[in-house]
């Protein structure tokens, strides 16, 4: 078996000196990520609906008829908030995948990580059916979204001279 030791050592040395896999969507260990969905579609089909699952089921509406709470009244309703927050935790992770990040990457990843952290707190509040905590954590989550949109959407549009920059966040499905 001793003749194989130098061969194993040579293979290990070659592997260590080989360049890392930097192909689109490829990570160490042969793992491949498909990150071809454009960011606008990823946000529109994953992040925004998950956020609205959470935000649309918390807080209150104040109208001429009075104030109406939006909080769930059933366990199934609370599960909607938990699901929305859970998707946002994982969305923060996927925003950091190779070829999904934006420059400056460190700042992009900071916002993605903050989204995951705050969504995890929002999830815990929903699991406890804690209305005040759901409202507070939803607000903190919203602050991260607005700050990220400011940095990566609004500021670049302003620098590019876009006449009408995009709003910080899209309207909720009910038009608010």
Short mmCIF file of C-alpha atoms in Angstrom, two decimals:
data_model
loop_
_atom_site.label_atom_id
_atom_site.label_comp_id
_atom_site.label_asym_id
_atom_site.label_seq_id
_atom_site.Cartn_x
_atom_site.Cartn_y
_atom_site.Cartn_z
CA UNK A 1 0.00 0.00 0.00
CA UNK A 2 2.93 2.34 0.45
CA UNK A 3 3.33 3.00 -3.32
CA UNK A 4 -0.15 4.58 -3.33
CA UNK A 5 0.70 7.14 -0.62
CA UNK A 6 2.71 9.39 -3.00
CA UNK A 7 -0.07 9.09 -5.60
CA UNK A 8 -2.71 10.12 -3.04
CA UNK A 9 -0.51 12.99 -1.86
CA UNK A 10 0.00 14.16 -5.46
CA UNK A 11 -3.74 14.07 -6.15
CA UNK A 12 -4.44 16.04 -2.98
CA UNK A 13 -1.80 18.61 -3.94
CA UNK A 14 -3.23 18.98 -7.45
CA UNK A 15 -6.75 19.39 -6.08
CA UNK A 16 -5.58 22.04 -3.62
CA UNK A 17 -3.80 23.99 -6.36
CA UNK A 18 -6.67 23.81 -8.87
CA UNK A 19 -8.74 26.96 -9.33
CA UNK A 20 -12.07 26.98 -7.52
CA UNK A 21 -15.17 26.36 -9.56
CA UNK A 22 -16.24 29.81 -10.68
CA UNK A 23 -18.67 28.86 -13.40
CA UNK A 24 -22.14 30.38 -13.27
CA UNK A 25 -24.07 28.75 -10.48
CA UNK A 26 -21.38 26.27 -9.51
CA UNK A 27 -20.10 25.86 -5.99
CA UNK A 28 -17.57 23.61 -4.33
CA UNK A 29 -18.33 19.90 -4.31
CA UNK A 30 -20.01 20.04 -7.71
CA UNK A 31 -23.13 21.69 -6.32
CA UNK A 32 -24.87 23.73 -8.98
CA UNK A 33 -27.29 26.54 -8.38
CA UNK A 34 -29.62 27.76 -11.09
CA UNK A 35 -29.67 31.52 -10.63
CA UNK A 36 -30.95 32.41 -14.10
CA UNK A 37 -34.24 33.90 -12.88
CA UNK A 38 -33.83 37.70 -13.15
CA UNK A 39 -33.75 39.54 -9.84
CA UNK A 40 -36.96 41.44 -10.61
CA UNK A 41 -38.79 38.14 -11.13
CA UNK A 42 -37.21 36.55 -8.06
CA UNK A 43 -38.35 39.49 -5.96
CA UNK A 44 -41.78 39.56 -7.61
CA UNK A 45 -42.44 35.83 -7.33
CA UNK A 46 -40.67 34.90 -4.10
CA UNK A 47 -39.72 37.78 -1.81
CA UNK A 48 -42.66 40.16 -2.31
CA UNK A 49 -45.41 37.52 -1.99
CA UNK A 50 -43.76 36.14 1.16
CA UNK A 51 -43.48 39.61 2.68
CA UNK A 52 -47.11 40.35 1.83
CA UNK A 53 -48.20 37.05 3.40
CA UNK A 54 -46.79 38.48 6.61
CA UNK A 55 -47.58 42.19 6.34
CA UNK A 56 -51.11 41.77 4.97
CA UNK A 57 -52.08 39.72 8.01
CA UNK A 58 -50.90 42.10 10.69
CA UNK A 59 -51.66 45.57 11.95
CA UNK A 60 -54.95 47.41 11.53
CA UNK A 61 -56.89 49.19 8.83
CA UNK A 62 -58.35 52.53 9.85
CA UNK A 63 -61.31 53.64 7.77
CA UNK A 64 -64.30 55.93 8.17
CA UNK A 65 -66.14 52.95 9.64
CA UNK A 66 -63.49 52.54 12.31
CA UNK A 67 -60.46 50.38 13.03
CA UNK A 68 -60.30 46.74 11.92
CA UNK A 69 -57.48 44.42 12.95
CA UNK A 70 -55.87 42.32 10.22
CA UNK A 71 -54.45 39.69 12.57
CA UNK A 72 -55.44 36.07 12.05
CA UNK A 73 -58.19 34.55 14.14
CA UNK A 74 -57.35 30.88 13.49
CA UNK A 75 -54.28 28.68 13.75
CA UNK A 76 -54.37 28.30 9.97
CA UNK A 77 -54.31 32.07 9.61
CA UNK A 78 -51.28 32.36 11.90
CA UNK A 79 -49.59 29.67 9.81
CA UNK A 80 -49.79 32.04 6.82
CA UNK A 81 -47.61 34.52 8.72
CA UNK A 82 -45.21 31.76 9.78
CA UNK A 83 -44.95 30.56 6.18
CA UNK A 84 -44.30 34.06 4.82
CA UNK A 85 -41.59 34.71 7.38
CA UNK A 86 -40.02 31.28 6.77
CA UNK A 87 -39.82 31.95 3.03
CA UNK A 88 -38.13 35.29 3.77
CA UNK A 89 -35.53 33.60 6.00
CA UNK A 90 -34.61 31.28 3.15
CA UNK A 91 -34.84 34.05 0.54
CA UNK A 92 -32.15 35.92 2.47
CA UNK A 93 -29.97 32.85 2.08
CA UNK A 94 -30.60 32.45 -1.65
CA UNK A 95 -29.88 36.12 -2.30
CA UNK A 96 -26.30 35.34 -1.29
CA UNK A 97 -25.83 32.53 -3.83
CA UNK A 98 -23.06 32.88 -6.40
CA UNK A 99 -24.17 35.04 -9.35
CA UNK A 100 -27.19 36.40 -7.49
CA UNK A 101 -25.32 38.97 -5.42
CA UNK A 102 -24.89 42.60 -6.45
CA UNK A 103 -22.00 45.01 -5.98
CA UNK A 104 -20.89 45.89 -3.38
CA UNK A 105 -21.28 42.25 -2.39
CA UNK A 106 -20.50 42.75 1.31
CA UNK A 107 -23.30 45.30 1.63
CA UNK A 108 -25.70 43.15 -0.43
CA UNK A 109 -24.99 40.17 1.82
CA UNK A 110 -25.41 42.35 4.92
CA UNK A 111 -28.95 43.24 3.86
CA UNK A 112 -29.74 39.64 2.87
CA UNK A 113 -28.52 38.40 6.26
CA UNK A 114 -30.46 41.11 8.08
CA UNK A 115 -33.59 40.07 6.20
CA UNK A 116 -33.11 36.47 7.29
CA UNK A 117 -32.41 37.47 10.90
CA UNK A 118 -35.42 39.75 11.16
CA UNK A 119 -37.69 37.30 9.34
CA UNK A 120 -36.68 34.66 11.88
CA UNK A 121 -37.76 36.99 14.70
CA UNK A 122 -40.98 37.74 12.82
CA UNK A 123 -41.58 34.01 12.45
CA UNK A 124 -41.13 33.46 16.19
CA UNK A 125 -43.62 36.24 16.92
CA UNK A 126 -46.18 34.67 14.58
CA UNK A 127 -45.65 31.24 16.13
CA UNK A 128 -46.52 32.77 19.53
CA UNK A 129 -49.56 34.59 18.08
CA UNK A 130 -48.11 37.74 19.63
CA UNK A 131 -49.85 40.60 17.82
CA UNK A 132 -47.60 43.37 19.12
CA UNK A 133 -44.41 41.43 18.36
CA UNK A 134 -45.74 40.54 14.89
CA UNK A 135 -46.35 44.23 14.23
CA UNK A 136 -42.97 45.31 15.64
CA UNK A 137 -40.93 42.64 13.86
CA UNK A 138 -42.83 43.24 10.62
CA UNK A 139 -41.83 46.90 10.88
CA UNK A 140 -38.19 46.00 11.46
CA UNK A 141 -38.28 43.67 8.48
CA UNK A 142 -39.80 46.46 6.36
CA UNK A 143 -36.95 48.79 7.39
CA UNK A 144 -34.41 46.32 5.97
CA UNK A 145 -36.35 46.04 2.70
CA UNK A 146 -36.59 49.82 2.31
CA UNK A 147 -32.88 50.32 3.08
CA UNK A 148 -31.86 47.63 0.59
CA UNK A 149 -34.14 49.04 -2.12
CA UNK A 150 -32.70 52.50 -1.46
CA UNK A 151 -29.13 51.23 -1.87
CA UNK A 152 -29.60 48.85 -4.80
CA UNK A 153 -32.52 50.30 -6.75
CA UNK A 154 -33.24 53.94 -6.01
CA UNK A 155 -29.67 55.27 -5.69
CA UNK A 156 -28.46 53.58 -8.92
CA UNK A 157 -31.52 54.92 -10.77
CA UNK A 158 -30.87 58.42 -9.45
CA UNK A 159 -27.21 58.21 -10.49
CA UNK A 160 -28.28 57.02 -13.93
CA UNK A 161 -30.66 59.96 -14.24
CA UNK A 162 -33.83 57.88 -14.41
CA UNK A 163 -36.68 60.40 -14.47
CA UNK A 164 -39.06 58.47 -12.22
CA UNK A 165 -37.22 56.19 -9.81
CA UNK A 166 -38.99 53.08 -8.60
CA UNK A 167 -40.88 53.38 -5.32
CA UNK A 168 -39.09 51.83 -2.32
CA UNK A 169 -41.50 48.87 -2.24
CA UNK A 170 -44.40 47.76 -4.45
CA UNK A 171 -47.95 48.17 -3.25
CA UNK A 172 -49.54 45.30 -1.35
CA UNK A 173 -51.91 43.04 -3.28
CA UNK A 174 -54.89 44.96 -1.87
CA UNK A 175 -53.50 48.16 -3.43
CA UNK A 176 -52.21 49.82 -0.26
#
